[in-house]
PDB file of C-alpha atoms and ligand atoms in Angstrom:
ATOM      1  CA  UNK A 200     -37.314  -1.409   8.711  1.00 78.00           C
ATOM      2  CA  UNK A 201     -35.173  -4.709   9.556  1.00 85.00           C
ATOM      3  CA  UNK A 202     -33.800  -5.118  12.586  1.00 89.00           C
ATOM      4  CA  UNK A 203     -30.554  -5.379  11.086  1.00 91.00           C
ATOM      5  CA  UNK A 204     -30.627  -1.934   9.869  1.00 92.00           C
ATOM      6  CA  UNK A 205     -31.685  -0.254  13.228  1.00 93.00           C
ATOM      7  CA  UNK A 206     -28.930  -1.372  15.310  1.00 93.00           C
ATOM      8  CA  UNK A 207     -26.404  -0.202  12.293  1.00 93.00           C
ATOM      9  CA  UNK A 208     -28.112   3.366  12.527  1.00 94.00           C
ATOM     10  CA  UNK A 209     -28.528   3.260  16.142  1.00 92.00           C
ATOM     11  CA  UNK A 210     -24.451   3.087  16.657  1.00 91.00           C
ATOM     12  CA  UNK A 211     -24.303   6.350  15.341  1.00 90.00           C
ATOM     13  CA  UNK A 212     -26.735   7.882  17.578  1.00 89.00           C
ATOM     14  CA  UNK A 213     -26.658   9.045  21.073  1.00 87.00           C
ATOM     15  CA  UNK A 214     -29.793   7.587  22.092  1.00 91.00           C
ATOM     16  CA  UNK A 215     -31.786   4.592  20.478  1.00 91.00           C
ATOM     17  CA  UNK A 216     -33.937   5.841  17.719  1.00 91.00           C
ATOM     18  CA  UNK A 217     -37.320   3.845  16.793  1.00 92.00           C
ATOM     19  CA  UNK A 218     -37.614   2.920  12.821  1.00 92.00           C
ATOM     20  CA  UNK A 219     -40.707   5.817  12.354  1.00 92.00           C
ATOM     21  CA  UNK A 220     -38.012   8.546  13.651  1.00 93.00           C
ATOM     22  CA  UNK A 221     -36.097   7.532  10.671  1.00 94.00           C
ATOM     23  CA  UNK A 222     -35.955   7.892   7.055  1.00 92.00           C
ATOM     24  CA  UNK A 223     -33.637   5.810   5.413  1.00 91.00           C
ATOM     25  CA  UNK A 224     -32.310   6.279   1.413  1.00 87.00           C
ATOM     26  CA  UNK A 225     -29.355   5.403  -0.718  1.00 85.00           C
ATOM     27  CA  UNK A 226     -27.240   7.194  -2.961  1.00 83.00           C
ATOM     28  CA  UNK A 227     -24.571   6.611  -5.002  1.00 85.00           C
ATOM     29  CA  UNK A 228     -21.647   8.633  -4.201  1.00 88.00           C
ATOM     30  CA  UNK A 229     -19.311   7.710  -7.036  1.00 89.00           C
ATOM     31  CA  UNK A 230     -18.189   5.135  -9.955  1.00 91.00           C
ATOM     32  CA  UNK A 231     -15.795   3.859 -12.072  1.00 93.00           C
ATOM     33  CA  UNK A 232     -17.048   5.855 -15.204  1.00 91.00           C
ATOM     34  CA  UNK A 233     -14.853   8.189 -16.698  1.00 90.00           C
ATOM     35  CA  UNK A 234     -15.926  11.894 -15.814  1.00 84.00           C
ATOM     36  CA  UNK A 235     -15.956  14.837 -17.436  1.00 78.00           C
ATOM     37  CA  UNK A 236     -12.972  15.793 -16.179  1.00 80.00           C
ATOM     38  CA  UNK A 237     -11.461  12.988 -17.575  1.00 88.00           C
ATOM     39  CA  UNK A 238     -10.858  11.127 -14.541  1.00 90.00           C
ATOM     40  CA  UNK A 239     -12.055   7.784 -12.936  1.00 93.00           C
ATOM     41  CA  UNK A 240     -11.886   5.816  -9.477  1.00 94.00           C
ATOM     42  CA  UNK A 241      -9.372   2.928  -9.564  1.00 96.00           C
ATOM     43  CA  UNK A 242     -11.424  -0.391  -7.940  1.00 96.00           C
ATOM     44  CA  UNK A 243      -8.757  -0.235  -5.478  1.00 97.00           C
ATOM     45  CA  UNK A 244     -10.160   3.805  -4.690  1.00 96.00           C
ATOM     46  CA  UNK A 245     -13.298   2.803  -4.456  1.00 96.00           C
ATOM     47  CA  UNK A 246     -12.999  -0.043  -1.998  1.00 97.00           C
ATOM     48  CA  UNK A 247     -10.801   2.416   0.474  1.00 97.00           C
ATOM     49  CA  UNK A 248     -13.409   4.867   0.088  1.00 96.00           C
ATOM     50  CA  UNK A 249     -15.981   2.065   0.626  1.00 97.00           C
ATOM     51  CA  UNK A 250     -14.656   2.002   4.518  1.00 97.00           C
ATOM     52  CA  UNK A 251     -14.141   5.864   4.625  1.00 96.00           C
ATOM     53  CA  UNK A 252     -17.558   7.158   3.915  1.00 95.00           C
ATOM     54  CA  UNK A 253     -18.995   4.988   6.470  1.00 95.00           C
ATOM     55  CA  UNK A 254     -20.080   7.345   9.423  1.00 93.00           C
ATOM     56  CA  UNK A 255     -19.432  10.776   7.322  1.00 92.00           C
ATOM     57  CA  UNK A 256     -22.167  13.465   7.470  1.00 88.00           C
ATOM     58  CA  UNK A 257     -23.785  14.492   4.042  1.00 86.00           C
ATOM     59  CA  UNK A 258     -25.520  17.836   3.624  1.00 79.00           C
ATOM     60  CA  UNK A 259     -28.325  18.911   1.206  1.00 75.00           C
ATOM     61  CA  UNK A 260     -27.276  21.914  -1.126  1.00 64.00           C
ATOM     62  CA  UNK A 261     -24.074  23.108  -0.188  1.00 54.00           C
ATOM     63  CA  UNK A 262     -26.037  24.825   3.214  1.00 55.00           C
ATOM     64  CA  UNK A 263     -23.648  23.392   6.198  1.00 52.00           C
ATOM     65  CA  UNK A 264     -25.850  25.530   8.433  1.00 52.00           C
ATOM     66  CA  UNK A 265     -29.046  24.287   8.353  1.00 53.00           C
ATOM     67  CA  UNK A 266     -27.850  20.964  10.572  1.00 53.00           C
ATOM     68  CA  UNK A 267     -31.566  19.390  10.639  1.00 57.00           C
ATOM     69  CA  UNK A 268     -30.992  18.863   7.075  1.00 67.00           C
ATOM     70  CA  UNK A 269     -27.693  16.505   7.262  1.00 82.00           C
ATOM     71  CA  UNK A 270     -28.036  12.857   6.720  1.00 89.00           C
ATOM     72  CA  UNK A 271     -25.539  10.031   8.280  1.00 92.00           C
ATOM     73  CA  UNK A 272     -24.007   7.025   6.389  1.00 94.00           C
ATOM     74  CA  UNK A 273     -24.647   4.162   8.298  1.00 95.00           C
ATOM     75  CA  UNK A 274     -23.439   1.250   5.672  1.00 96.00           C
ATOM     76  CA  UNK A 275     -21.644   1.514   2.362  1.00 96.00           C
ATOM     77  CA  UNK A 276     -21.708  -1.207  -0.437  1.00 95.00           C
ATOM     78  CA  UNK A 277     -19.384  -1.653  -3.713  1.00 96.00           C
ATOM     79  CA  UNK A 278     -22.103  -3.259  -6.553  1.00 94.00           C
ATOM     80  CA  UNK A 279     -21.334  -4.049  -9.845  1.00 95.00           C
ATOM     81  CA  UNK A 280     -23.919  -4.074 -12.974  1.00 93.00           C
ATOM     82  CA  UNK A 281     -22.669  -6.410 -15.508  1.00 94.00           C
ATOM     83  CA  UNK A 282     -25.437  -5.302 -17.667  1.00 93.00           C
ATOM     84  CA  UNK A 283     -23.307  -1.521 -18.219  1.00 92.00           C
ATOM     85  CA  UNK A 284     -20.441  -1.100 -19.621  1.00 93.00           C
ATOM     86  CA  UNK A 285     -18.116   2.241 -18.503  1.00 92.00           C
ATOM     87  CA  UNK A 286     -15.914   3.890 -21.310  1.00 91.00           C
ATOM     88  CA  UNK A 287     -13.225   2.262 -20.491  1.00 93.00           C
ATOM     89  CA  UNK A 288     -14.524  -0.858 -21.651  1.00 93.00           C
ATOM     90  CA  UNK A 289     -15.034  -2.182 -18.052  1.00 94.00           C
ATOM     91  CA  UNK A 290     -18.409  -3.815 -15.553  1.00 96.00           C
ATOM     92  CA  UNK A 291     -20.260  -0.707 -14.094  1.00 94.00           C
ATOM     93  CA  UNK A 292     -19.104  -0.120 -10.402  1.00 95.00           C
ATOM     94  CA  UNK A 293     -20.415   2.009  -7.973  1.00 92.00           C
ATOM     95  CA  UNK A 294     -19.943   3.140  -4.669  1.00 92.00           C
ATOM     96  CA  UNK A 295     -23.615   2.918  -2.959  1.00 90.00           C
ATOM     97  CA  UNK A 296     -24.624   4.335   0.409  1.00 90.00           C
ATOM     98  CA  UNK A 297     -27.247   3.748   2.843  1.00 91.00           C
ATOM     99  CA  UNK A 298     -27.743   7.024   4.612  1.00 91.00           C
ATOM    100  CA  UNK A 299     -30.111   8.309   7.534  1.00 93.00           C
ATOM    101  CA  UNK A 300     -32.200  11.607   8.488  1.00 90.00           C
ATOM    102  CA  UNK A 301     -33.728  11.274  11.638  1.00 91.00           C
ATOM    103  CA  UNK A 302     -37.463  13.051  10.678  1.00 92.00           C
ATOM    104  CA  UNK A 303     -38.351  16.129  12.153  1.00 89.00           C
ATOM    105  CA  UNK A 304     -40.741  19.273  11.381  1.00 88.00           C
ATOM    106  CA  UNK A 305     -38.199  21.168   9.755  1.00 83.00           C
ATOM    107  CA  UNK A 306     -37.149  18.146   7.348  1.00 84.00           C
ATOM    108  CA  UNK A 307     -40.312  17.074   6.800  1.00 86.00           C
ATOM    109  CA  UNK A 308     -40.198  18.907   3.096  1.00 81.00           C
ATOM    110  CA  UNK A 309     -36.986  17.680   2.108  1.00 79.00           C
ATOM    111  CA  UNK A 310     -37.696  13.971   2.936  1.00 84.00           C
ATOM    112  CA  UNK A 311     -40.635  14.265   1.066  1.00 82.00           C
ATOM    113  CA  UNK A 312     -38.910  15.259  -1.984  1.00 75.00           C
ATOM    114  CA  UNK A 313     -36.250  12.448  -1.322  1.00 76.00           C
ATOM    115  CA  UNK A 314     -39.020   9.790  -1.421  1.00 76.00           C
ATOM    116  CA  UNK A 315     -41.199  11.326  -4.234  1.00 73.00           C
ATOM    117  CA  UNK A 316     -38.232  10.218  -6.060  1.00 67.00           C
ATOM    118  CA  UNK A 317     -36.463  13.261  -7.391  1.00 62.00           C
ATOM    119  CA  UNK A 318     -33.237  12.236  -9.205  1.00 51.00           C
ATOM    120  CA  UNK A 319     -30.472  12.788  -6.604  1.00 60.00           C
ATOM    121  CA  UNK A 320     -26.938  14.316  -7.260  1.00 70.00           C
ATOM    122  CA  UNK A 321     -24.134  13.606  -5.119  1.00 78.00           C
ATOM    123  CA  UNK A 322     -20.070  15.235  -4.854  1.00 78.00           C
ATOM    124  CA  UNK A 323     -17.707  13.896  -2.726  1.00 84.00           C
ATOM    125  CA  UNK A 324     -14.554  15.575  -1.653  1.00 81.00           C
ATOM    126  CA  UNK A 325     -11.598  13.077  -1.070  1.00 85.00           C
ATOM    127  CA  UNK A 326      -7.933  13.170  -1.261  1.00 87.00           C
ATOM    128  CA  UNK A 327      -5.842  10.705  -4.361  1.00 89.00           C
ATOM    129  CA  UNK A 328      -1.959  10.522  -3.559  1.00 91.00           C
ATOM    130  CA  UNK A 329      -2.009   8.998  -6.893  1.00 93.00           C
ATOM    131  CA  UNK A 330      -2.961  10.307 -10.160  1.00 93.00           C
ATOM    132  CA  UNK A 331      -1.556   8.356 -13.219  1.00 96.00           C
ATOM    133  CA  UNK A 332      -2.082   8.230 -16.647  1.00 97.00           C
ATOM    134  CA  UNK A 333      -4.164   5.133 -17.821  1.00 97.00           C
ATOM    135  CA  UNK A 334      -2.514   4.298 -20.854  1.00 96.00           C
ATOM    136  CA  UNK A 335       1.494   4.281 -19.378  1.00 96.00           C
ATOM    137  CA  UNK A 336       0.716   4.701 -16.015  1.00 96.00           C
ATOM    138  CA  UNK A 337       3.123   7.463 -15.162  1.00 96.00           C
ATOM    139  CA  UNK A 338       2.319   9.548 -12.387  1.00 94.00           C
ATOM    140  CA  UNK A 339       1.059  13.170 -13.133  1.00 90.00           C
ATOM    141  CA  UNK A 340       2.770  14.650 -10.483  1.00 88.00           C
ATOM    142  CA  UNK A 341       6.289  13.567 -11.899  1.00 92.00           C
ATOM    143  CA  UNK A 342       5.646  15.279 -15.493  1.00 90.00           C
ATOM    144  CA  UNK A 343       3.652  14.958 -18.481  1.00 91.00           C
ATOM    145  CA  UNK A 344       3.931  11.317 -20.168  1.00 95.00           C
ATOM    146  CA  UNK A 345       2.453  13.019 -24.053  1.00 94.00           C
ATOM    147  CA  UNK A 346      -0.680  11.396 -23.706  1.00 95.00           C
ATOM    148  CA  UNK A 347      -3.756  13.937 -24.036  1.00 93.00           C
ATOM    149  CA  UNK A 348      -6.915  13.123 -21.556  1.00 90.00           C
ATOM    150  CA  UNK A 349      -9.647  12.232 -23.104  1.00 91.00           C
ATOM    151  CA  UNK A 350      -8.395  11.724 -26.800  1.00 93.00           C
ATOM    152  CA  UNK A 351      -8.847   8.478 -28.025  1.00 93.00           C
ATOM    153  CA  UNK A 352      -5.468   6.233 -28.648  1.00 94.00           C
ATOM    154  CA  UNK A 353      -6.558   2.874 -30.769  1.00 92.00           C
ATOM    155  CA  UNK A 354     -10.182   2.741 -29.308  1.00 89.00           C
ATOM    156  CA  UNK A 355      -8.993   3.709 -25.448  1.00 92.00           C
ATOM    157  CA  UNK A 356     -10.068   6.869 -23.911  1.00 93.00           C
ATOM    158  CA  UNK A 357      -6.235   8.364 -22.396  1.00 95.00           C
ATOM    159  CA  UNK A 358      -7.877   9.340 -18.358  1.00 95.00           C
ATOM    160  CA  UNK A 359      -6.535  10.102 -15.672  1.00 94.00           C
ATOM    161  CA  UNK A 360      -6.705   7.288 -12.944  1.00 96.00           C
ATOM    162  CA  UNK A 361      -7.160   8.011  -9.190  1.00 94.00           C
ATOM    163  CA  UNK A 362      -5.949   6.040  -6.444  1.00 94.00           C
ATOM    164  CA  UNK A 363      -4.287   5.956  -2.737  1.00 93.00           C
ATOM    165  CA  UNK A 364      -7.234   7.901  -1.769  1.00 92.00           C
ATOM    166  CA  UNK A 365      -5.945   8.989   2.054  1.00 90.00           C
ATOM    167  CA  UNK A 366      -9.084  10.599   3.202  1.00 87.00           C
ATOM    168  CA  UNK A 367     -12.964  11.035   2.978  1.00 88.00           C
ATOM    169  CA  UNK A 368     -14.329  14.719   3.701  1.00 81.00           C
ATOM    170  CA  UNK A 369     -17.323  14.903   3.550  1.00 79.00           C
ATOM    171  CA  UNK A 370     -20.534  14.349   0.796  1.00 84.00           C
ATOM    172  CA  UNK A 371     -23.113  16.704  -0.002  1.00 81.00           C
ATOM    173  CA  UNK A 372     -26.433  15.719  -1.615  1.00 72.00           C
ATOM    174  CA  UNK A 373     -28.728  17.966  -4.526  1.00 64.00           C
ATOM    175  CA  UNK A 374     -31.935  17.200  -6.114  1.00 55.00           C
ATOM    176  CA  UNK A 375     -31.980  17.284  -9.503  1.00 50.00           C
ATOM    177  CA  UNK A 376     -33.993  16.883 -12.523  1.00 42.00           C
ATOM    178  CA  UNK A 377     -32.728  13.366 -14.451  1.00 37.00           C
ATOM    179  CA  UNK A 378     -32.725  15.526 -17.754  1.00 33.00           C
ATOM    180  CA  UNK A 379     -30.151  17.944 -15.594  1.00 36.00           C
ATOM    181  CA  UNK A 380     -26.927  16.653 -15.658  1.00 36.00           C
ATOM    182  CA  UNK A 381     -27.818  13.483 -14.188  1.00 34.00           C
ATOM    183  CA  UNK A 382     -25.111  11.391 -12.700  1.00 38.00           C
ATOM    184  CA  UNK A 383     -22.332  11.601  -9.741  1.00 39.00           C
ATOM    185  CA  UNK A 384     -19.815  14.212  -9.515  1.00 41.00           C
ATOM    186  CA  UNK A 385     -16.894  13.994  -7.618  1.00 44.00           C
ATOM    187  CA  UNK A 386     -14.052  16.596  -6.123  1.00 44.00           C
ATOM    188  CA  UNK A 387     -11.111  15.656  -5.058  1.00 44.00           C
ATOM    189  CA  UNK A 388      -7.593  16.890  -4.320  1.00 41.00           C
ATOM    190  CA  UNK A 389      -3.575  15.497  -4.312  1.00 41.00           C
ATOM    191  CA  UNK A 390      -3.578  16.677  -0.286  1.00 41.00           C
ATOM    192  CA  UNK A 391      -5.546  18.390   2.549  1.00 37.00           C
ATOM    193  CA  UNK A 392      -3.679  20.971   2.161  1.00 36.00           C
ATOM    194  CA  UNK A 393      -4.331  21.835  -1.695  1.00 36.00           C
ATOM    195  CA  UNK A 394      -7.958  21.402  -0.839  1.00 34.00           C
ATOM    196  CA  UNK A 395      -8.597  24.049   1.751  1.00 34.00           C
ATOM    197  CA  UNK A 396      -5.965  25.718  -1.192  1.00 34.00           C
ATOM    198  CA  UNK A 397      -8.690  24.838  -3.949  1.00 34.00           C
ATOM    199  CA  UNK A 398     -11.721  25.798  -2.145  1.00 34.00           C
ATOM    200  CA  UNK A 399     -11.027  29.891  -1.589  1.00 35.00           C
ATOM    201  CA  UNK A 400     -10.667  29.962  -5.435  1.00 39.00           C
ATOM    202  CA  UNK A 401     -13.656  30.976  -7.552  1.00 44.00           C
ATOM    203  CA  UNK A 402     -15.388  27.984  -8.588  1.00 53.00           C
ATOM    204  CA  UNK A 403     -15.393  28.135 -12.519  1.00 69.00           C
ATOM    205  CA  UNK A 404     -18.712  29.268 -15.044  1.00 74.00           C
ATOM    206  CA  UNK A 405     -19.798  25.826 -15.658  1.00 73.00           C
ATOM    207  CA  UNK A 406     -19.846  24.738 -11.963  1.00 75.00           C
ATOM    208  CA  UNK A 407     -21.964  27.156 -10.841  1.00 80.00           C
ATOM    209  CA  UNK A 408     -24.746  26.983 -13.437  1.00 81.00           C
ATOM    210  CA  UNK A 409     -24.752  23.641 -12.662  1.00 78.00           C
ATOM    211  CA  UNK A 410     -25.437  24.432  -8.866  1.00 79.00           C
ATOM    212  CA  UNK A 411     -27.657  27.429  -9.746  1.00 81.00           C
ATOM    213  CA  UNK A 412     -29.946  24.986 -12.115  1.00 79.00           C
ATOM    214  CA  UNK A 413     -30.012  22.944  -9.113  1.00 76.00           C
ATOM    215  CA  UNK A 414     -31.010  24.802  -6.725  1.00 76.00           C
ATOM    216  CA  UNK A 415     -33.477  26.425  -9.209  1.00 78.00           C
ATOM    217  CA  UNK A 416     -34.799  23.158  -9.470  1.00 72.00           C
ATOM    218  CA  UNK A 417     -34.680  22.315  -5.741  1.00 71.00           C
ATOM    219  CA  UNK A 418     -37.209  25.431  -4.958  1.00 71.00           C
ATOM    220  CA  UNK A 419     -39.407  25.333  -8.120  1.00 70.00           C
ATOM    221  CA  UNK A 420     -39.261  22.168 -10.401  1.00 70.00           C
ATOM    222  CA  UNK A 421     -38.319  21.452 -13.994  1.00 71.00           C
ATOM    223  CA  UNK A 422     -40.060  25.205 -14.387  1.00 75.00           C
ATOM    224  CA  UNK A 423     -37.680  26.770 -12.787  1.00 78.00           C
ATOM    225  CA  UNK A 424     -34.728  25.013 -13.420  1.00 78.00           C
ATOM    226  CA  UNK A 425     -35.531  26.281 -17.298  1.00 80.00           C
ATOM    227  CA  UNK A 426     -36.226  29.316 -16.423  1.00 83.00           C
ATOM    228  CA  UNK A 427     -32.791  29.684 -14.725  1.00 84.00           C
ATOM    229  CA  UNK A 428     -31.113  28.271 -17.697  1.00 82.00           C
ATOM    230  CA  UNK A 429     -32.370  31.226 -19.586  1.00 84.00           C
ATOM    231  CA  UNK A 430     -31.717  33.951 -17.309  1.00 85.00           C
ATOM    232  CA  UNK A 431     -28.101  32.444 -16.940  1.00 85.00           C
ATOM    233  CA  UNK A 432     -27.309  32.986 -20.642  1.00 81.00           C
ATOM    234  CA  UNK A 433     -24.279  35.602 -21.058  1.00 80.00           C
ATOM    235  CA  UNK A 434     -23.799  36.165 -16.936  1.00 82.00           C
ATOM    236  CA  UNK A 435     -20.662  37.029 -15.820  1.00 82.00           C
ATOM    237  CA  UNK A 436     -19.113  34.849 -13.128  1.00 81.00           C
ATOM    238  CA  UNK A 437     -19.997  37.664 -10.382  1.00 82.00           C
ATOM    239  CA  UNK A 438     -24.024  37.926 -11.707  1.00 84.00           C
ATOM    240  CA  UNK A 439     -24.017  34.067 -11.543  1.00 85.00           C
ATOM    241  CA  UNK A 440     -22.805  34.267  -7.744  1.00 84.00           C
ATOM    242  CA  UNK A 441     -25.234  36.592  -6.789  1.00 85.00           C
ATOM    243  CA  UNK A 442     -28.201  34.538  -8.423  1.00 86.00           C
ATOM    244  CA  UNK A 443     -27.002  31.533  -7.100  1.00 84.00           C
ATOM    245  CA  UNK A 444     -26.775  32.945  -3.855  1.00 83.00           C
ATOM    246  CA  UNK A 445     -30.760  34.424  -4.627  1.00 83.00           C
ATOM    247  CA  UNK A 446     -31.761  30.704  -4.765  1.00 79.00           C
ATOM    248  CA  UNK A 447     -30.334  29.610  -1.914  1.00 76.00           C
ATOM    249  CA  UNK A 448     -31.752  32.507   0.266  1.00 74.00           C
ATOM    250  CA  UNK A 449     -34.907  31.421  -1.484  1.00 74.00           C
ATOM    251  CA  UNK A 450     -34.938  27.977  -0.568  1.00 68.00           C
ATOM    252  CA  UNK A 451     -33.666  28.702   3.259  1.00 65.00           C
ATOM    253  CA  UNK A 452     -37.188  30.798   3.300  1.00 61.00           C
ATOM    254  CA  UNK A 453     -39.030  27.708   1.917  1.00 54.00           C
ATOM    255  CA  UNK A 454     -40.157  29.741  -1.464  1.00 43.00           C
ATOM    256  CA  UNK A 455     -41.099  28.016  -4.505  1.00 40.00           C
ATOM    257  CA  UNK A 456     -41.806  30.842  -6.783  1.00 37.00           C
ATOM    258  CA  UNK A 457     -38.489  32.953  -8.287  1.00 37.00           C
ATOM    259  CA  UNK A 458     -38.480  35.743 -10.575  1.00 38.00           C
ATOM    260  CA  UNK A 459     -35.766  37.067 -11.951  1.00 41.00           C
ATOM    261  CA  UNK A 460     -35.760  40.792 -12.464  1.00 38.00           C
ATOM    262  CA  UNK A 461     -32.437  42.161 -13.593  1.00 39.00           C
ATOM    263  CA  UNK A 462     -32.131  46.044 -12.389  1.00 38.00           C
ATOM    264  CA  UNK A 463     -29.213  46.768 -14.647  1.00 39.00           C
ATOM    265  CA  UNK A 464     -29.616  44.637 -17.104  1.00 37.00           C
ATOM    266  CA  UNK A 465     -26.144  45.761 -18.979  1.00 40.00           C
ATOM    267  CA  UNK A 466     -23.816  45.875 -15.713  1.00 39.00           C
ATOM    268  CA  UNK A 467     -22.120  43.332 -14.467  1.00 40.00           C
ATOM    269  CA  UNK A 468     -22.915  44.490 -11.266  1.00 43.00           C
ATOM    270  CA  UNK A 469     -26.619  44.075 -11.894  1.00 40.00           C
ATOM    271  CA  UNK A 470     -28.765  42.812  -8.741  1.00 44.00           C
ATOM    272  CA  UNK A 471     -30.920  40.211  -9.544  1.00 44.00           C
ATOM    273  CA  UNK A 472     -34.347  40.512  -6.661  1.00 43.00           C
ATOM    274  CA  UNK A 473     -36.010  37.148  -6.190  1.00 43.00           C
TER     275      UNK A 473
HETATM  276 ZN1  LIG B 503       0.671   8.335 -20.533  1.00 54.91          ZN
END
């Protein structure tokens, strides 16, 4: 490890760590692509959030609790690959971060996965005072300009653009297959106050088979994660919860091996026992 690099990391930490304490990795945490929501980072968003993330704790899987698994961003970088070109019609930017574990027993697993090269997802939550349209730049907030997101108006793709980002909360990191959604997924919010608003509601179908074929693939590989996927297939929201709360019981007890055993299969109050 560079010097260079140790004495950024080391100005996070209360006491001087040596380079084999550490592990060191980057992610991306977000882009200028348009998203599926039909949404993308202003250049101007991205270099604010550039200086925001710097210092911000990341966790693995949605699991604040287990605190030896968090990871520190120690540097932040905005690159841009002229080779890839986003929807828009624009150079590929991205928001890269250098991030830090420091290595202990209980991490040991997950570090290993990290460096085995696993395809790594990452959400950020962040707050955009600014949301306009990208074709007449009116902001949403002050009523709907006609345009529809996402349909295509002489070759441009009408998004929604986000800037005046006022804060960075936080980042949380999953490992995923590539062939599993690959890619960076971002959440964000007009205020603070509409995200601790946002977060008590029920996160919708498609988020949480997402997580669930995570975290599926986090405890048994591409097996699992297909396995999952079929078992998922005509849940209701309340079946999904309880699987997806399954895997992440199953992962806290270092498990690899899930079955799925539906007790009432009909009832949407079925128990799933993994
Ligand atoms: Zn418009």
């Amino acid at each position: 490890m560079e010097k260079e690099i140790l004495d950024k990391i080391n100005k996070f930490t209360r006491r001087e760590f040596s380079a084999d304490e550490l592990f060191v990795f980057s992610v991306i945490l977000c882009d200028n692509e348009i998203d599926r929501d039909c949404e993308r980072f202003s250049d101007n968003a991205l270099d604010t959030l550039r200086g925001m993330f710097i210092g911000k704790t990341g966790i693995f899987d949605h699991k604040p609790s287990t605190s030896n698994q968090t990871a520190r961003i120690f540097d932040t970088e905005l690159v841009t690959d002229e080779s890839r070109t986003t929807k828009n019609g624009e150079a590929y930017r991205y928001l890269k971060a250098s991030a830090y574990m420091v290595r202990t027993e209980e991490n040991r697993n997950l570090i290993a996965e990290i460096d085995g090269g696993i395809k790594k997802e990452v959400s950020i939550s962040c707050s955009a005072a600014k949301r306009v349209c990208s074709l007449c730049g009116k902001e949403k907030s002050q009523g709907n300009c006609g345009h529809i997101s996402g349909k295509s108006y002489g070759g441009r793709i009408c998004h929604t653009v986000l800037d005046g980002i006022t804060d960075a909360y936080e980042w949380s990191f999953v490992a995923v297959p590539a062939q599993v959604n690959a890619g960076v997924t971002k959440k964000y919010s007009e205020s603070a106050e509409e995200k601790s608003a946002s977060s008590a509601e029920l996160p919708d179908t498609e988020e949480i088979c997402r997580e669930i074929r995570q975290l599926a693939f986090f405890s048994g590989g591409t097996k699992s994660a297909e396995k999952a996927d079929s078992a998922m297939k005509g849940m209701s929201i309340n079946e999904l919860e309880r699987l997806k709360k399954g895997y992440e019981q199953l992962i806290r007890q270092h498990k690899t091996e899930v079955q799925l055993i539906p007790e009432k299969s009909e009832e949407s109050n079925g128990q799933f026992r993994i």
